[in-house]
mmCIF file of C-alpha atoms in Angstrom:
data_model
loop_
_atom_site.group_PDB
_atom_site.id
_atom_site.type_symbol
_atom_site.label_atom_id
_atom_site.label_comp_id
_atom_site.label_asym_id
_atom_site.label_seq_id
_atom_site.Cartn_x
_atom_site.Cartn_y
_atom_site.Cartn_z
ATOM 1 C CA UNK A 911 -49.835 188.430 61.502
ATOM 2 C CA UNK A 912 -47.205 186.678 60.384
ATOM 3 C CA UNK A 913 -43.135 187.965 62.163
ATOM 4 C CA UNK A 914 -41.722 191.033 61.158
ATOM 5 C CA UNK A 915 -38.771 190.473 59.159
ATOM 6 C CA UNK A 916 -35.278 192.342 58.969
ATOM 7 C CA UNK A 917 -35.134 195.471 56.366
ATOM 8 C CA UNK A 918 -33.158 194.919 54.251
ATOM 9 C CA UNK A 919 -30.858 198.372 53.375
ATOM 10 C CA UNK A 920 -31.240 199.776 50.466
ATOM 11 C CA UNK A 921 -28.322 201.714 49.063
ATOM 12 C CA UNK A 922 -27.566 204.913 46.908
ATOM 13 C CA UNK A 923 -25.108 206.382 45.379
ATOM 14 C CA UNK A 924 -24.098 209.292 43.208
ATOM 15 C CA UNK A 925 -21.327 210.663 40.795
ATOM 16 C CA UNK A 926 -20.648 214.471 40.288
ATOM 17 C CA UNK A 927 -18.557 216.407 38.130
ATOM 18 C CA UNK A 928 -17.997 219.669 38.332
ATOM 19 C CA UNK A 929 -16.407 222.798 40.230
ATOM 20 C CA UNK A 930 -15.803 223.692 43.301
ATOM 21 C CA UNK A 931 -18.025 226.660 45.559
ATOM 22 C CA UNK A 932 -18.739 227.657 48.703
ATOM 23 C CA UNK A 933 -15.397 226.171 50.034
ATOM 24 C CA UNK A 934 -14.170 228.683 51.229
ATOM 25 C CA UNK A 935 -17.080 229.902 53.565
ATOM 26 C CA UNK A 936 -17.014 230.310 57.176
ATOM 27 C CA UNK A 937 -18.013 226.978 58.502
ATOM 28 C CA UNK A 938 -17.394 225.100 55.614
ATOM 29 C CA UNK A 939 -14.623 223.071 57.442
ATOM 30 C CA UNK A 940 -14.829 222.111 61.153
ATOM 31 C CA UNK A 941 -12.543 220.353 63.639
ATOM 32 C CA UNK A 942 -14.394 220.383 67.483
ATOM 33 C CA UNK A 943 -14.676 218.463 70.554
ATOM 34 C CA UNK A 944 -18.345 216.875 70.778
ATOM 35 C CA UNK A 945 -19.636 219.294 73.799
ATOM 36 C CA UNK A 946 -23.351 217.414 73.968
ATOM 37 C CA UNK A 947 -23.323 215.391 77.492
ATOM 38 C CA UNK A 948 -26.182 213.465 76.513
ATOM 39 C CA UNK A 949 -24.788 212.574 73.184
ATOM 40 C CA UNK A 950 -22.835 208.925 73.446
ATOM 41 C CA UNK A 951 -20.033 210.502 71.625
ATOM 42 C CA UNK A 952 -19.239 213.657 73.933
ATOM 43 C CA UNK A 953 -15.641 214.431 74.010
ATOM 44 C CA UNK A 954 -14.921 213.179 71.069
ATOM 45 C CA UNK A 955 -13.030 215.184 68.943
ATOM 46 C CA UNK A 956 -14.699 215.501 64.820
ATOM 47 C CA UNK A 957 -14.731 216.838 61.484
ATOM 48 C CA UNK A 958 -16.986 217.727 59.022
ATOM 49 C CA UNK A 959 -16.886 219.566 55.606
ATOM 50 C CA UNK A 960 -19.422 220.812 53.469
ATOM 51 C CA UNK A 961 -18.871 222.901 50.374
ATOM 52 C CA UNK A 962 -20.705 223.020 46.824
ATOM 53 C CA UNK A 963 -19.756 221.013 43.610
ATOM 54 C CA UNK A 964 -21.169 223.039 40.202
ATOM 55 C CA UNK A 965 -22.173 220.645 37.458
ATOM 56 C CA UNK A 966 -22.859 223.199 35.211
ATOM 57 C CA UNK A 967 -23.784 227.000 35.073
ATOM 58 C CA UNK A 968 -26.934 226.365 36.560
ATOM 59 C CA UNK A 969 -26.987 223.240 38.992
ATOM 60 C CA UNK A 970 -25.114 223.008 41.886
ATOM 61 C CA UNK A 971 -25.127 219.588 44.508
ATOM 62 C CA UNK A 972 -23.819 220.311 48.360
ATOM 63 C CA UNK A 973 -21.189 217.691 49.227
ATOM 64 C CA UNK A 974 -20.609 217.052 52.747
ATOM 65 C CA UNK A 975 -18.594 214.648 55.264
ATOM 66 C CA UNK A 976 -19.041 214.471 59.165
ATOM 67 C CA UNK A 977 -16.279 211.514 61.201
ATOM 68 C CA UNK A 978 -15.075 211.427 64.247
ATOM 69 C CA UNK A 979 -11.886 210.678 65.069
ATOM 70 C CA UNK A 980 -11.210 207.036 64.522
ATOM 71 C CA UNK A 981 -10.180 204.826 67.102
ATOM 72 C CA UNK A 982 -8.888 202.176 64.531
ATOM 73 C CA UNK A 983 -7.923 202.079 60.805
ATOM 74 C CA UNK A 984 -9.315 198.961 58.449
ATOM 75 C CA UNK A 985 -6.551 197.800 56.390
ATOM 76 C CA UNK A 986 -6.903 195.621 53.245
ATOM 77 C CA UNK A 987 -3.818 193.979 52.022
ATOM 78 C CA UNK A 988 -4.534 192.204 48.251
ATOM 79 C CA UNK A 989 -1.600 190.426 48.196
ATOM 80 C CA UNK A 990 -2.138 188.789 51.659
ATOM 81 C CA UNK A 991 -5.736 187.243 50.224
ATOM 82 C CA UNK A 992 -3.922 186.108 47.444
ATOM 83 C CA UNK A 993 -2.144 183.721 49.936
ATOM 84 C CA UNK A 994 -4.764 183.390 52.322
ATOM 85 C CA UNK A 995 -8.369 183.043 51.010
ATOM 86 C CA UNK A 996 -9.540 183.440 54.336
ATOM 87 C CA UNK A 997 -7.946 186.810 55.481
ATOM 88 C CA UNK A 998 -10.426 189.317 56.262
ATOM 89 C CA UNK A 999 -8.531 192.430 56.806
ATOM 90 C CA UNK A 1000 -6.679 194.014 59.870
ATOM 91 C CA UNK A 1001 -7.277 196.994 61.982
ATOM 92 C CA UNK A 1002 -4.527 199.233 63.616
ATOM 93 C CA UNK A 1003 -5.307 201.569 66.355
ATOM 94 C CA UNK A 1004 -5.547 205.125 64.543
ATOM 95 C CA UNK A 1005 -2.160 206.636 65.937
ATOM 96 C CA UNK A 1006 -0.364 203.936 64.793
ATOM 97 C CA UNK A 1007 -1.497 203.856 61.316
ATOM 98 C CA UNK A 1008 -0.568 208.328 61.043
ATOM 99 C CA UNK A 1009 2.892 207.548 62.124
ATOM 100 C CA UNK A 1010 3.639 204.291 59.575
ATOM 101 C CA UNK A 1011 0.742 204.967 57.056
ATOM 102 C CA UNK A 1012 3.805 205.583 54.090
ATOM 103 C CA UNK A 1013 5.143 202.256 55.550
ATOM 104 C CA UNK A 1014 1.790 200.420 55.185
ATOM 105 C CA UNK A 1015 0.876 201.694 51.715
ATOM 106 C CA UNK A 1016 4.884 200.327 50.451
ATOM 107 C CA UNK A 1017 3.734 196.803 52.363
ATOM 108 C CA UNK A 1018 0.437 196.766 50.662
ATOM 109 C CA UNK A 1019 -1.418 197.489 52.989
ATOM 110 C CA UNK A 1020 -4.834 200.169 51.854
ATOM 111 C CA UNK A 1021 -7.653 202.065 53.613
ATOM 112 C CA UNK A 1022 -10.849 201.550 51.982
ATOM 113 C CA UNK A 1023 -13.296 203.612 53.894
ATOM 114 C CA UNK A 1024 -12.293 206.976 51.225
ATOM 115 C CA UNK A 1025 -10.006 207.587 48.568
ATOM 116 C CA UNK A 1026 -8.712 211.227 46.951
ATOM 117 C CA UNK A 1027 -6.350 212.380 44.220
ATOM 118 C CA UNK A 1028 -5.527 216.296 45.145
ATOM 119 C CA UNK A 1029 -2.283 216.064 43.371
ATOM 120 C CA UNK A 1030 -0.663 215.340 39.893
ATOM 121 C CA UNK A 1031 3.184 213.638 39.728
ATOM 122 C CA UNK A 1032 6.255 214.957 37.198
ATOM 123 C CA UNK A 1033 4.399 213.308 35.196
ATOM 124 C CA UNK A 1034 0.792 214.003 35.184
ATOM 125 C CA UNK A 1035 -0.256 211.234 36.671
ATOM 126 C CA UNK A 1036 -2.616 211.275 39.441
ATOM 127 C CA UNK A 1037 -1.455 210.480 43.001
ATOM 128 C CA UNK A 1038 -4.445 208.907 44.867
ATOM 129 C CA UNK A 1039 -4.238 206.907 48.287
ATOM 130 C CA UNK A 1040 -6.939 205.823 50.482
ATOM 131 C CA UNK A 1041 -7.666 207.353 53.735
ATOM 132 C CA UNK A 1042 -9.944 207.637 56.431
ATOM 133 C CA UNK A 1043 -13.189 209.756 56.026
ATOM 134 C CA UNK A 1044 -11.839 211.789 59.297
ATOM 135 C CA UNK A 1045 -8.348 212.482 57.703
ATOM 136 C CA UNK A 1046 -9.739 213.082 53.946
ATOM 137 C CA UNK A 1047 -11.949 215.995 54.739
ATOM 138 C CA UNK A 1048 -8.798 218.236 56.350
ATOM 139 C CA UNK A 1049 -6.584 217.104 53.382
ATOM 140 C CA UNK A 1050 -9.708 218.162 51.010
ATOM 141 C CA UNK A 1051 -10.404 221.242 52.691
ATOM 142 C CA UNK A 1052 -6.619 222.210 52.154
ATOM 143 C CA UNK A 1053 -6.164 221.402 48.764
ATOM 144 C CA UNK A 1054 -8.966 222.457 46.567
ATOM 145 C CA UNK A 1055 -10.524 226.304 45.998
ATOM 146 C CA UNK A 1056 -13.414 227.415 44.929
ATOM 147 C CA UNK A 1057 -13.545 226.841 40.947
ATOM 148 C CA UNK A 1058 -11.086 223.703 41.119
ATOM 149 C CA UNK A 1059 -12.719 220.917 38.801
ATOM 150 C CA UNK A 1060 -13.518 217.751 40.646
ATOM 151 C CA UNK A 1061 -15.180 214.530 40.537
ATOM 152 C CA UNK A 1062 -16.813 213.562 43.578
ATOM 153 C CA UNK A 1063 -18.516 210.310 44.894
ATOM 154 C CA UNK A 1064 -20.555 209.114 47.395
ATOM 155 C CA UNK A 1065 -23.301 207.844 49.325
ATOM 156 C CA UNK A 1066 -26.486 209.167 49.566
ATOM 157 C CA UNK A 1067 -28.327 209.492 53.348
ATOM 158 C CA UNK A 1068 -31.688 210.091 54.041
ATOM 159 C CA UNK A 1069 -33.040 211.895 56.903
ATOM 160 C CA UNK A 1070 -36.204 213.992 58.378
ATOM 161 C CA UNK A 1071 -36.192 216.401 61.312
ATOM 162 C CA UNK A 1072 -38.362 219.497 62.702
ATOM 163 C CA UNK A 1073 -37.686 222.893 62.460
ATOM 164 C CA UNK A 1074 -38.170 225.517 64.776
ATOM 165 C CA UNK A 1075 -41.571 226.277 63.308
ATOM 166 C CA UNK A 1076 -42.001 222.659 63.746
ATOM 167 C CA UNK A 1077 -42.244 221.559 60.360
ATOM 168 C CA UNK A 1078 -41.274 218.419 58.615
ATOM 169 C CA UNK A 1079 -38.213 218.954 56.557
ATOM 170 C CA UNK A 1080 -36.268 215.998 54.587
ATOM 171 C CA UNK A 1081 -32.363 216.372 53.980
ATOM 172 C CA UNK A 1082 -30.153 214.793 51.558
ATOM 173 C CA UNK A 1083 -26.903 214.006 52.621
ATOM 174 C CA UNK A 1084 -23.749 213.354 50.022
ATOM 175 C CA UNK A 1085 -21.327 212.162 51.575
ATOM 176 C CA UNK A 1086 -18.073 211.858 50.105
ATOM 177 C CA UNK A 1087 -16.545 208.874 49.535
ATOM 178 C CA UNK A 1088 -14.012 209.330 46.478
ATOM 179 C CA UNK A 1089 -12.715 212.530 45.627
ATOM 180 C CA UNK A 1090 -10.705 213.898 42.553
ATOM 181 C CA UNK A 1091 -9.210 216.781 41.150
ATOM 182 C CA UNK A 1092 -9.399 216.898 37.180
ATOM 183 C CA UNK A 1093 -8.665 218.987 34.490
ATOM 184 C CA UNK A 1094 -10.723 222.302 34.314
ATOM 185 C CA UNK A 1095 -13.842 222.067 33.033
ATOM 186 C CA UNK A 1096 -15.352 224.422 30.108
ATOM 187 C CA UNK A 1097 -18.967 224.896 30.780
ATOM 188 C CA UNK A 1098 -19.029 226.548 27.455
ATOM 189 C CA UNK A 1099 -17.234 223.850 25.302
ATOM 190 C CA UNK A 1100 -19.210 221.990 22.555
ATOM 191 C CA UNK A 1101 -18.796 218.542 24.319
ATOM 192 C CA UNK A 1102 -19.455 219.393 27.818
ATOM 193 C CA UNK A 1103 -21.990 216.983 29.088
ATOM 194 C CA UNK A 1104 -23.211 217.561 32.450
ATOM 195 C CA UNK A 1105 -22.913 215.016 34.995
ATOM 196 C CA UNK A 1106 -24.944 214.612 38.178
ATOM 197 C CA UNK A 1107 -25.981 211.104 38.246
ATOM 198 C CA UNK A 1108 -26.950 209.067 41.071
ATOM 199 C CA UNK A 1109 -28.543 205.680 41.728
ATOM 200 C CA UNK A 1110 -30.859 204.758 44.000
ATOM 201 C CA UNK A 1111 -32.569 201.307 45.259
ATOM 202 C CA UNK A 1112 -35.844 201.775 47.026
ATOM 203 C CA UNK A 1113 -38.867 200.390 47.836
ATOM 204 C CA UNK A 1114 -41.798 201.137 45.906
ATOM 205 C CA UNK A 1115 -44.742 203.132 47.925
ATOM 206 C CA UNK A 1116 -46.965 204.714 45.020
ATOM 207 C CA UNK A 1117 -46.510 207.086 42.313
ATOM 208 C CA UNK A 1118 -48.812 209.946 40.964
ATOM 209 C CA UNK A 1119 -49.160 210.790 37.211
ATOM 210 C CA UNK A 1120 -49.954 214.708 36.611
ATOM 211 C CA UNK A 1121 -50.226 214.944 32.730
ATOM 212 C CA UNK A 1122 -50.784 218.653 33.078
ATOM 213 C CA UNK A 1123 -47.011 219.022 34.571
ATOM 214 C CA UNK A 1124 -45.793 215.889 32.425
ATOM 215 C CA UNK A 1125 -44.104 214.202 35.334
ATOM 216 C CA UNK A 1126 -44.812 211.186 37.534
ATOM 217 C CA UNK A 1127 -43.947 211.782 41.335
ATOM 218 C CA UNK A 1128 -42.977 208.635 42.700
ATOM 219 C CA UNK A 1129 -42.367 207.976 46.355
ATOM 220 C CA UNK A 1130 -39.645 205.252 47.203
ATOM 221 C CA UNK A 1131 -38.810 203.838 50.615
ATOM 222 C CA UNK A 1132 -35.226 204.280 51.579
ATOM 223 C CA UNK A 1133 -34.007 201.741 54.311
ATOM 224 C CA UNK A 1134 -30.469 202.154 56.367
ATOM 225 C CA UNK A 1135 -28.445 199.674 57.792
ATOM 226 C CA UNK A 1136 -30.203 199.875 60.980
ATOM 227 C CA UNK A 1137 -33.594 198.995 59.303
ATOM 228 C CA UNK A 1138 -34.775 202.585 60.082
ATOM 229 C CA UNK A 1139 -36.779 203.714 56.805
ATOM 230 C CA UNK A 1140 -37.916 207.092 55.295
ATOM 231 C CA UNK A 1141 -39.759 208.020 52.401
ATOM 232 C CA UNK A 1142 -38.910 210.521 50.002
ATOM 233 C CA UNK A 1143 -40.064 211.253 46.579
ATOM 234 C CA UNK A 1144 -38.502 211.406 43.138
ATOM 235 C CA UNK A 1145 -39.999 212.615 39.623
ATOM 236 C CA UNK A 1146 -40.001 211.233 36.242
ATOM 237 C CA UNK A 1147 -39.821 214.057 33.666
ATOM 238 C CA UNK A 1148 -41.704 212.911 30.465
ATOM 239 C CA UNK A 1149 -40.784 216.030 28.468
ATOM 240 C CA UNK A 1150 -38.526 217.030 26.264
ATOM 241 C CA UNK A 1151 -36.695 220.440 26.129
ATOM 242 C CA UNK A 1152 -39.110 221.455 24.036
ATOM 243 C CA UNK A 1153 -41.514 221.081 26.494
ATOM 244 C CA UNK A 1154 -43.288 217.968 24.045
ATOM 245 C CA UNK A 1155 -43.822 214.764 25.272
ATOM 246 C CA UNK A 1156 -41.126 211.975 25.149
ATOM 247 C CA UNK A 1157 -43.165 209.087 24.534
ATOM 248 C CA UNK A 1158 -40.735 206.544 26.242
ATOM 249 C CA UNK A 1159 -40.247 208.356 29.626
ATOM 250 C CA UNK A 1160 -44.165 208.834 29.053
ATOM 251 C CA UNK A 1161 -43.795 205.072 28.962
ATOM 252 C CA UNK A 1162 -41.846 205.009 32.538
ATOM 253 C CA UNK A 1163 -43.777 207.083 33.901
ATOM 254 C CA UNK A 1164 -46.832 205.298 32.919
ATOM 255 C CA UNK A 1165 -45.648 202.234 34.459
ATOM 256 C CA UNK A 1166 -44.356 203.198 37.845
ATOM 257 C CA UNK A 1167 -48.337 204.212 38.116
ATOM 258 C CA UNK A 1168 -50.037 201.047 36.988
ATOM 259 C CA UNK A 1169 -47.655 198.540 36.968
ATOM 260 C CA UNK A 1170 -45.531 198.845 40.188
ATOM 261 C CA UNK A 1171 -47.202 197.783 43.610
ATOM 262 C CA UNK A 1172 -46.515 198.157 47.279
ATOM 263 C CA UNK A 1173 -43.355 196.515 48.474
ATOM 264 C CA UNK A 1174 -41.757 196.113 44.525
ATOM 265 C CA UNK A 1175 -37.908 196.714 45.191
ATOM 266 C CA UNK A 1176 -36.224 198.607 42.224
ATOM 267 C CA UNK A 1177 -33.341 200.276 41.841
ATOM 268 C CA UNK A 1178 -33.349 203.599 39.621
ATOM 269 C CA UNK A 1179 -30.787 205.716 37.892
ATOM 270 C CA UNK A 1180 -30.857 209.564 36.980
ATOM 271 C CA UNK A 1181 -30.334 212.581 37.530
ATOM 272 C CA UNK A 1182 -29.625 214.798 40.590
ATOM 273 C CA UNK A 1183 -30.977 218.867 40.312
ATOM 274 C CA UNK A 1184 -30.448 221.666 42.211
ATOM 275 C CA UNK A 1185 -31.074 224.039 40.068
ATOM 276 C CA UNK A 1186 -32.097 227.825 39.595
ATOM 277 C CA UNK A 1187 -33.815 229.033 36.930
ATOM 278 C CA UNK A 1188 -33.793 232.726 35.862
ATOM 279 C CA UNK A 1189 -35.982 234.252 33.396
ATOM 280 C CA UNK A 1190 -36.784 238.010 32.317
ATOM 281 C CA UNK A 1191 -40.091 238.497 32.480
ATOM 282 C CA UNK A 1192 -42.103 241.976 30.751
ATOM 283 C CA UNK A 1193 -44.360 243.762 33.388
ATOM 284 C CA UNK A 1194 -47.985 243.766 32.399
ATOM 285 C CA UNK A 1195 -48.955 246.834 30.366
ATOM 286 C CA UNK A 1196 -51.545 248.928 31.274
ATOM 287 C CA UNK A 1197 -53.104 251.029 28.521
ATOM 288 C CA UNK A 1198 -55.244 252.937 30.134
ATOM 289 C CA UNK A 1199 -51.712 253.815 32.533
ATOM 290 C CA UNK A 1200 -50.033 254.102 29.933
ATOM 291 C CA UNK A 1201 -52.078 257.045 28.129
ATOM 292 C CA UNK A 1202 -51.992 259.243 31.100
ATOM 293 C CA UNK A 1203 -48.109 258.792 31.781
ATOM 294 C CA UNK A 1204 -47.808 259.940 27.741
ATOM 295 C CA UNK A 1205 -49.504 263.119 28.057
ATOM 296 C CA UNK A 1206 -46.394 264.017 30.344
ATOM 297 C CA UNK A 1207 -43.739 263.737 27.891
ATOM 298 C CA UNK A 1208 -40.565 262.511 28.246
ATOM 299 C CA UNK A 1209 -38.649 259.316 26.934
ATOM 300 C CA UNK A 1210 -39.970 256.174 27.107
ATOM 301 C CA UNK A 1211 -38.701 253.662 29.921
ATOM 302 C CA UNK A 1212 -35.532 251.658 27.609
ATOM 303 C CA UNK A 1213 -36.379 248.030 26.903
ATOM 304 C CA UNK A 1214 -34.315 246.224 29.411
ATOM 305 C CA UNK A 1215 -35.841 248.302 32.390
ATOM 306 C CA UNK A 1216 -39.499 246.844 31.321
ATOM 307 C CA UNK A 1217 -38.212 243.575 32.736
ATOM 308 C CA UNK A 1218 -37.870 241.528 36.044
ATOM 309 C CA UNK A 1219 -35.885 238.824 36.495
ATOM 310 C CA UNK A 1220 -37.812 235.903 38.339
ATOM 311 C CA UNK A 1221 -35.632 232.897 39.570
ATOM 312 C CA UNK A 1222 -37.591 229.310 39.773
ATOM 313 C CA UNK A 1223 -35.563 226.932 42.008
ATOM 314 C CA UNK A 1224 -35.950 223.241 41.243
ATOM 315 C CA UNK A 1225 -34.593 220.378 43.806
ATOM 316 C CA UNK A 1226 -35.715 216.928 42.500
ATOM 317 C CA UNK A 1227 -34.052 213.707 41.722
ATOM 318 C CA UNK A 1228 -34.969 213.470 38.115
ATOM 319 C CA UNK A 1229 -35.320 209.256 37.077
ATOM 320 C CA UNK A 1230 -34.157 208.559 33.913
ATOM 321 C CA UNK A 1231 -34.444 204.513 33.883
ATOM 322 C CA UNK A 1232 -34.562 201.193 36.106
ATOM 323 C CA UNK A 1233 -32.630 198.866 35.902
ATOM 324 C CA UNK A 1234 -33.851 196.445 38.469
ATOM 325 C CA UNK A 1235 -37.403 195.495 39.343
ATOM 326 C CA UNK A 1236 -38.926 192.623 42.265
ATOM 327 C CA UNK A 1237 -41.910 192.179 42.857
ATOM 328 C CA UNK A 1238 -43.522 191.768 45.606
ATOM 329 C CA UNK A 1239 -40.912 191.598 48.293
ATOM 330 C CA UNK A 1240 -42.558 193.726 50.947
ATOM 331 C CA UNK A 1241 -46.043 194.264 52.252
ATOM 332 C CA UNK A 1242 -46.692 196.870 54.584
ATOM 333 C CA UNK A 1243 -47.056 194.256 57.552
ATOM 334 C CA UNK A 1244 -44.265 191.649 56.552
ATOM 335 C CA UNK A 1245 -41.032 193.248 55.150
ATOM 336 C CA UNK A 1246 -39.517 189.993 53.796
ATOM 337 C CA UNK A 1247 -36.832 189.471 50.982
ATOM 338 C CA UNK A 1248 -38.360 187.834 47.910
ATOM 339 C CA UNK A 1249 -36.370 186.071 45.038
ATOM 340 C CA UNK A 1250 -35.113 188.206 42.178
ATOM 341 C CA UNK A 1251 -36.765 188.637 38.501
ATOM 342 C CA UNK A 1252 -35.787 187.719 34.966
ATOM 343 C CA UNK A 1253 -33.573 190.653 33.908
ATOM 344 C CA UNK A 1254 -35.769 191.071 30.844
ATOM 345 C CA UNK A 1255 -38.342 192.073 32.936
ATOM 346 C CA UNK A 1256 -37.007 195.991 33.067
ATOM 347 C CA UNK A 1257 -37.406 195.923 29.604
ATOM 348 C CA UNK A 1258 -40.685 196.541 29.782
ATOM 349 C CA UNK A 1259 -40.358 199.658 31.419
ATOM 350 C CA UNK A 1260 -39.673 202.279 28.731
ATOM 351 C CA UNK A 1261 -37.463 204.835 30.052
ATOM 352 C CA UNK A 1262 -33.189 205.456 28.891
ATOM 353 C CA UNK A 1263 -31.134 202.507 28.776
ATOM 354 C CA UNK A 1264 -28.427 202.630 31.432
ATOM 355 C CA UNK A 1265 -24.733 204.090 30.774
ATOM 356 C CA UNK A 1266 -22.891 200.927 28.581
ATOM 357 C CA UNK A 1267 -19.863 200.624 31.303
ATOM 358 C CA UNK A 1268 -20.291 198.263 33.636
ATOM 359 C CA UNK A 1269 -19.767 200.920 35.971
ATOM 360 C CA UNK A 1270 -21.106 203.926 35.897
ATOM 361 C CA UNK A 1271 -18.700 205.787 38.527
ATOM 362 C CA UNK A 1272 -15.663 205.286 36.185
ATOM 363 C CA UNK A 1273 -14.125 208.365 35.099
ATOM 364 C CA UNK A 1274 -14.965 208.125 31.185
ATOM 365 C CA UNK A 1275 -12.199 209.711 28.761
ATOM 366 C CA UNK A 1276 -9.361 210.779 31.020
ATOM 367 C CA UNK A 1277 -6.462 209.027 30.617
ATOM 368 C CA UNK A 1278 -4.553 211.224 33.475
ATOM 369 C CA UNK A 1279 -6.575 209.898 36.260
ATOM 370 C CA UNK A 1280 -4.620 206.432 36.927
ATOM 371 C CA UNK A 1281 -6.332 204.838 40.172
ATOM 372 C CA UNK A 1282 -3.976 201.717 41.259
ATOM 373 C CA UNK A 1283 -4.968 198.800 43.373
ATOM 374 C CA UNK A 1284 -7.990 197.875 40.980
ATOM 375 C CA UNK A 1285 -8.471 194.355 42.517
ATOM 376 C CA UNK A 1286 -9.163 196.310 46.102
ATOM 377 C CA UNK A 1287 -13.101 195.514 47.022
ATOM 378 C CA UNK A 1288 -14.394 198.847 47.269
ATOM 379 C CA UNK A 1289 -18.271 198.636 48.805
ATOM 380 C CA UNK A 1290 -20.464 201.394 50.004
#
């Protein structure tokens, strides 16, 4: 057997816009000391936030962020590349960069590890500034209420653990990386379009086509920086809202079952749900019930008390395209990084075409949200 090679990580991300819930819940904001002696980071003082981000009536995504606090600050100064193609950054010990951080941003000087916007100037204009993750999540915790409108993104973490009745259960972690506040959304408007959208590169383990449910369930490999891997599955819907089939996600669907193999890295795009469905449903009649209970008299039962409302809940990560495809680059005893394919290659697919910007986290349409320092190299 030939050496194992390095994993290489493969990264997701997501964009969300919507309003915010759940922020104001007990718990929903944190700030503790680490009390775990056998943890590495004991004593360490942290913060985490979690709260709930509506995309529309009937989805709703949990946003979260967990730091601790930060014994140094990366700074990123554009102007000093521009004279030195070499410079790589600097770091500040944290203290320092709370007391001068106004200082630093009038010198140039940015954090790149989170950015928000909680506030609008005299005149509208959006006041964003990058911060840590640590020092974002108290600022975001004070500033928004529940039913604030918001675009949120992020990265998107993988991870298993066992309950207490010792069962397997996979989380999805967003974590929050950019943070807006927008205009308020109208759920109700005629050009609402819901957004939920992530992306997601994985490596491909198999996929199953069930033609009764019209959806493929495909199961991707997700790899972290540490080369530690999980898998996880995702669905392709192939039908429409009229519950007929759409012939080209038919077509994707189709292919991630016979054309994909083992160890194929794509990347996909889509569609993130968490969503409850409610329906009123009639109770069953009974004739022979219903005879006897006539002979009483009475009224019969009104219309809207024959009913029962049943709620379907539906957590997936709905595929809607791909817009990358190698082959090949894994097997399941040598993980080794392959060459990449002709970009033509995805055409083959079927599926939607991906969103024409170049970027698909911009903030489309909303000339009030003015982000500065556009050359800064933001990365996951």
């Amino acid at each position: 057997m030939a050496d194992k090679k390095k994993l290489v990580e493969t990264k997701g991300t997501f964009k969300i816009i919507g309003k915010v819930t759940r922020i104001d819940k007990d718990g929903a904001f944190r700030e503790e000391v680490m009390d775990k002696p056998n943890n590495k980071n004991h004593g360490r003082l942290y913060r985490s936030l979690r709260f709930g981000v509506k995309t529309s009536p009937t989805n709703e995504i949990t946003v979260q962020t967990f730091d601790y606090e930060p014994e140094e600050v990366f700074l990123w100064n554009s102007k000093k590349r521009e004279k030195d193609p070499n410079y790589k950054g600097d770091r500040i010990p944290f203290g320092v960069w709370e007391e001068q951080q106004d200082d630093l941003r009038e010198q140039g000087y940015a954090v790149l590890q989170s950015r928000i916007g909680l506030d609008y100037d005299e005149k509208g204009k959006l006041k964003t500034k990058g911060v840590p993750r640590f020092v974002a999540s108290k600022e975001i915790y004070e500033s928004l209420d529940n039913g604030d409108s918001v675009v949120v993104e992020g990265t998107i973490r993988y991870s298993k653990y066992k309950n207490r009745n010792d069962e397997t259960v996979e989380q999805k972690n967003y974590t929050i990386e950019k943070l807006f506040r927008i205009k308020d959304i109208d759920f109700e408007a005629e050009d609402f379009e819901e957004i939920s959208y992530f992306e997601q590169e994985m490596v491909f383990v198999d996929a199953d086509l069930d033609k009764q449910e019209k959806k493929a369930y495909v199961t991707g490999r997700i790899i972290d920086y540490m080369g530690n891997f999980e898998d996880t599955q995702f669905v392709v819907n192939f039908a429409n809202e009229k519950g007929e089939v759409d012939q080209d996600m038919l077509k994707l669907a189709q292919a991630f079952a016979k054309k994909m193999k083992f160890g194929d890295v794509i990347n996909v795009f889509g569609d993130t749900i968490n969503r409850v469905v409610v329906e009123e449903v009639e109770e069953e009649e009974d004739d022979n019930e219903d005879d006897l209970l006539a002979q009483l008299g009475g009224k019969q039962k009104p219309k809207h008390a024959q009913n029962y409302t049943s709620r379907t809940y539906i957590t997936e990560m709905s595929i809607n395209g791909v817009d990358k495809w190698e082959q090949g680059v894994y097997t399941e005893d040598d993980f080794e990084k392959d060459g990449l394919i002709e970009d033509d290659l995805t055409d083959k697919l079927g599926g939607k075409k991906k969103p024409k910007s170049n970027n698909p986290f911009e903030i489309d349409g909303d000339s009030d949200i003015d982000i500065d320092e556009d050359d800064l190299p933001f990365w996951w």
